[in-house]
PDB file of C-alpha atoms in Angstrom:
ATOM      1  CA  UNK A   1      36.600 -56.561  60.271  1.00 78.00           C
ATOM      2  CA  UNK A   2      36.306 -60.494  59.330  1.00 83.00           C
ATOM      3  CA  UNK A   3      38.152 -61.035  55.649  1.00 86.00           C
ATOM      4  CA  UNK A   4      37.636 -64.783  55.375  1.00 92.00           C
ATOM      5  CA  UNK A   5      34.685 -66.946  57.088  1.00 95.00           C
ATOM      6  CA  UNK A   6      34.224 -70.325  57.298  1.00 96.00           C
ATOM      7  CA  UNK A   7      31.797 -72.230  59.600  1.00 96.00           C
ATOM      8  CA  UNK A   8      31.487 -75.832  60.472  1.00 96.00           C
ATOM      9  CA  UNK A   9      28.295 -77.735  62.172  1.00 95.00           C
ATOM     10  CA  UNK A  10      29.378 -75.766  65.293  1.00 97.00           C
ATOM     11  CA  UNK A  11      31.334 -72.946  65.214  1.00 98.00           C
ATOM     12  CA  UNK A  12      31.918 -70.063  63.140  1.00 97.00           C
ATOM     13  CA  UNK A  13      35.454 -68.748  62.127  1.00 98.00           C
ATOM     14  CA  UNK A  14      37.178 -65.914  60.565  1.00 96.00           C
ATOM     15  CA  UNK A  15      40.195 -63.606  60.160  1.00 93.00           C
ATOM     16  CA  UNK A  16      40.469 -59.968  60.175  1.00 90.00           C
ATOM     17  CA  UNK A  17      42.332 -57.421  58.743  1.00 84.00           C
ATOM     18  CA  UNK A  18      45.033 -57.859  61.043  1.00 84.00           C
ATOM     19  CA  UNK A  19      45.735 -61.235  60.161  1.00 87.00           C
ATOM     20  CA  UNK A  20      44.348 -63.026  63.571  1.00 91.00           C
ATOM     21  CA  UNK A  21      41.620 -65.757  63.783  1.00 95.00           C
ATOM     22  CA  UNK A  22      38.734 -66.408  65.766  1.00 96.00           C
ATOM     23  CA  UNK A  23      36.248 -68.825  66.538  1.00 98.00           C
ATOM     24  CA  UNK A  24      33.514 -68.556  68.568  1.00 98.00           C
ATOM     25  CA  UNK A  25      29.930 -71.167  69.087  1.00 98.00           C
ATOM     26  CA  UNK A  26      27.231 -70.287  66.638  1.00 97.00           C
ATOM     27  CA  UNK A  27      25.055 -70.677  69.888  1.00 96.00           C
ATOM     28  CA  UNK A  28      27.358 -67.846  70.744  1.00 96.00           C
ATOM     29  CA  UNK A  29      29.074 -67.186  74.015  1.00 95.00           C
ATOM     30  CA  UNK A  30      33.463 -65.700  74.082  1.00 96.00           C
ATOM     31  CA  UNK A  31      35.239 -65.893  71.141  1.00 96.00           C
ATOM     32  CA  UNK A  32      38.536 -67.618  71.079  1.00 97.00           C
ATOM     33  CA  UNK A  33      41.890 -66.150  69.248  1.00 96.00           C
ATOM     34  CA  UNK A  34      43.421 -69.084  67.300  1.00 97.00           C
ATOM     35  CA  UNK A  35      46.561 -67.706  65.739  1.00 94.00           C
ATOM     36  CA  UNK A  36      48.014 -67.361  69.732  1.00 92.00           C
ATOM     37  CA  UNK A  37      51.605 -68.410  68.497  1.00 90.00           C
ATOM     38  CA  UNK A  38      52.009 -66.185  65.544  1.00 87.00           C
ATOM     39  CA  UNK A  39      53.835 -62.647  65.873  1.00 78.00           C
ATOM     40  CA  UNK A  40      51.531 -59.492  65.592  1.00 71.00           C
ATOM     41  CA  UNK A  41      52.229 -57.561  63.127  1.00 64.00           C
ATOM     42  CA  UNK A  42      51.781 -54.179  61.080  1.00 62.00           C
ATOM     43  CA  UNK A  43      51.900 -55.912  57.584  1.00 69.00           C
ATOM     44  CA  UNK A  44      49.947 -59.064  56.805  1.00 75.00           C
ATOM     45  CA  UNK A  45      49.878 -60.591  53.132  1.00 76.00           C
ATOM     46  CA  UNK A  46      46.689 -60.979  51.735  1.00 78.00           C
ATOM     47  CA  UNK A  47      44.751 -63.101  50.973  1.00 80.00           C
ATOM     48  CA  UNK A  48      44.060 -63.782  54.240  1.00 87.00           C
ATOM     49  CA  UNK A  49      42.779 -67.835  53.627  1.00 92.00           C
ATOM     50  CA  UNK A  50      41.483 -70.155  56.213  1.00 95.00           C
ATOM     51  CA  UNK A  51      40.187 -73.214  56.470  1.00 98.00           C
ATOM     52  CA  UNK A  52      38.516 -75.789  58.721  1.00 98.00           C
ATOM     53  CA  UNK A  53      37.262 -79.002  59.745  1.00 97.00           C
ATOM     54  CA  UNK A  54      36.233 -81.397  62.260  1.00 96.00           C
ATOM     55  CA  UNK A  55      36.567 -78.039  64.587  1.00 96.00           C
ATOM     56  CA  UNK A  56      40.043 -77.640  63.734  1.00 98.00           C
ATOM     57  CA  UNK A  57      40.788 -74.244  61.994  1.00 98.00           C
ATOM     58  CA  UNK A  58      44.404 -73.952  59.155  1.00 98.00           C
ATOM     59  CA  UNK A  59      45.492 -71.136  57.931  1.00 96.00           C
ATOM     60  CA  UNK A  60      48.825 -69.640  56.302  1.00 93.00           C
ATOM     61  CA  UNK A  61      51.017 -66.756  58.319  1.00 90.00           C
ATOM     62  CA  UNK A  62      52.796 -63.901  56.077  1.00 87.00           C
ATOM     63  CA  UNK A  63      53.710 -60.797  58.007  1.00 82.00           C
ATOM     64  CA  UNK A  64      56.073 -57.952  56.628  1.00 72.00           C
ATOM     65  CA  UNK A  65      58.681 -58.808  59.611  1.00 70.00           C
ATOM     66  CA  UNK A  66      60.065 -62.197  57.463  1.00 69.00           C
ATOM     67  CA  UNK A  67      61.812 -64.485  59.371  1.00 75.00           C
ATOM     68  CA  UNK A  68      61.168 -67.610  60.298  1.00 81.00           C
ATOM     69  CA  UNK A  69      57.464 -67.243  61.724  1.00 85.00           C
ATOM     70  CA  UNK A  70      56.035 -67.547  58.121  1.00 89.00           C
ATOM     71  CA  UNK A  71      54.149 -70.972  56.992  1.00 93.00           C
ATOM     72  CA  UNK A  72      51.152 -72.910  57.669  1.00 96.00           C
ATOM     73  CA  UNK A  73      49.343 -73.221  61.478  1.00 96.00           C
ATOM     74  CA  UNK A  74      46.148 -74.839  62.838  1.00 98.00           C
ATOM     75  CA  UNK A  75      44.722 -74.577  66.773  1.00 98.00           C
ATOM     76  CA  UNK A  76      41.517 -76.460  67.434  1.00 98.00           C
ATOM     77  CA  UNK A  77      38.166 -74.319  67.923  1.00 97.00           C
ATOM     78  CA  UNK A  78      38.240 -73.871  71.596  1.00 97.00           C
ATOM     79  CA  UNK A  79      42.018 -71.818  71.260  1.00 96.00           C
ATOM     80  CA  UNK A  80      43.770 -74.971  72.419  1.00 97.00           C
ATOM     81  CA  UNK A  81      46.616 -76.958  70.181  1.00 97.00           C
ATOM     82  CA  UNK A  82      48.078 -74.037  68.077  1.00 97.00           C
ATOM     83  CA  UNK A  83      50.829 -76.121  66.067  1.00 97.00           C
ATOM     84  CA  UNK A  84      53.036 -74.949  63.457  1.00 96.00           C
ATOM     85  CA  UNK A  85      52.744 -77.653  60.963  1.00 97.00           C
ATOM     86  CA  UNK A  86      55.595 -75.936  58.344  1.00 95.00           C
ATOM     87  CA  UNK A  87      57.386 -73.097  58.314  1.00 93.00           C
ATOM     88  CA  UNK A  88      59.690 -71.081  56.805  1.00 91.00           C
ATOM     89  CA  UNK A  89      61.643 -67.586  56.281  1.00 88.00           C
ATOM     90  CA  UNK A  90      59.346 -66.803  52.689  1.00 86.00           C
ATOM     91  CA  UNK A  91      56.434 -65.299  52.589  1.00 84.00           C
ATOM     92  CA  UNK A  92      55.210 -67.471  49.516  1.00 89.00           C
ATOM     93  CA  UNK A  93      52.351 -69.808  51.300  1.00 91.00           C
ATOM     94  CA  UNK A  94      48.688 -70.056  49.940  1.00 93.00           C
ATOM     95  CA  UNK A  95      46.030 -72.250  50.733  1.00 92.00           C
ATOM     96  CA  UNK A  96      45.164 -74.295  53.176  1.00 97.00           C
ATOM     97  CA  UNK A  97      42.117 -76.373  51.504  1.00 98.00           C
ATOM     98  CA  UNK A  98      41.450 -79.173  54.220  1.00 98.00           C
ATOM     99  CA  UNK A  99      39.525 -82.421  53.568  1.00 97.00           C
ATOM    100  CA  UNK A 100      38.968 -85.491  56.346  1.00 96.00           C
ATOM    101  CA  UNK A 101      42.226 -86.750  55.344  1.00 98.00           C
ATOM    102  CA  UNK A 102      44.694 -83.925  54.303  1.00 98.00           C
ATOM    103  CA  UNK A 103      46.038 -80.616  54.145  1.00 98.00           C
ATOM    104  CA  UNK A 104      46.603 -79.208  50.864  1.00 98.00           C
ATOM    105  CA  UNK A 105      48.704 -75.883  50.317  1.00 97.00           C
ATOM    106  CA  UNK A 106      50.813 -73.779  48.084  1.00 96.00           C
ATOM    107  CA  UNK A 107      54.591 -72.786  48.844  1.00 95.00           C
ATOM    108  CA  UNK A 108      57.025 -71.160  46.793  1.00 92.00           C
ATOM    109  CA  UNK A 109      55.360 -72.383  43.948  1.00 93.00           C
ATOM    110  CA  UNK A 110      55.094 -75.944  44.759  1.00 96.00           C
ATOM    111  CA  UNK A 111      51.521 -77.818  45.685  1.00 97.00           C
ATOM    112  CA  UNK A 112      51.636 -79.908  48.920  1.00 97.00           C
ATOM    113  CA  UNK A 113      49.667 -82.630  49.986  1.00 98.00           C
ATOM    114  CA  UNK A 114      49.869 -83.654  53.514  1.00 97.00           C
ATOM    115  CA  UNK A 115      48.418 -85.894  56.386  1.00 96.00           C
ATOM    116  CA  UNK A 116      46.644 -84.036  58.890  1.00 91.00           C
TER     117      UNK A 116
END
């Protein structure tokens, strides 16, 4: 069941209750998991937040395992390129809120403004 959406001019995304994310054409055809490198879970922190642009999909990572697998991740709309662009053992990320330029984001209180 899709818990965030976001679409761009060609694709549509979203993340389910499981904490994974998608992408698949609007013109349809396979979707393709984004989140590839992150650690399945039971537990996933809500909210579940995602963001995109120029067909590359961010979102934040907080499972109930901890460790070091927590923080922010992006993987471009076709499932290729999943990067972890920060992360850390907390579980206290929020965002990501993407513009042309930059990634913004919340972490352990603290607002973060960074180059894509």
């Amino acid at each position: 069941m899709p818990l965030a959406v976001k679409v761009d001019f060609d694709n549509l995304y979203y993340r389910n209750v499981d904490g994974d994310t998608w992408s698949r054409a609007k013109a349809g055809g396979d979707f393709h998991q984004l989140n590839t490198g992150n650690p399945r879970g039971n537990f996933i922190f809500g909210p579940l937040e995602l963001d995109v642009n120029a067909k590359v999909a961010y979102w934040t990572w907080r499972d109930g395992g901890g460790g070091s697998n927590q923080g922010l991740f992006r993987a471009n709309a076709d499932g290729s390129g999943w990067t972890a662009i920060e992360k850390s053992a907390d579980t206290y990320w929020y965002g990501p809120r993407v513009d042309d330029n930059y990634i913004f984001y919340m972490h352990a209180g603290a607002l973060y403004r960074r180059l894509k």
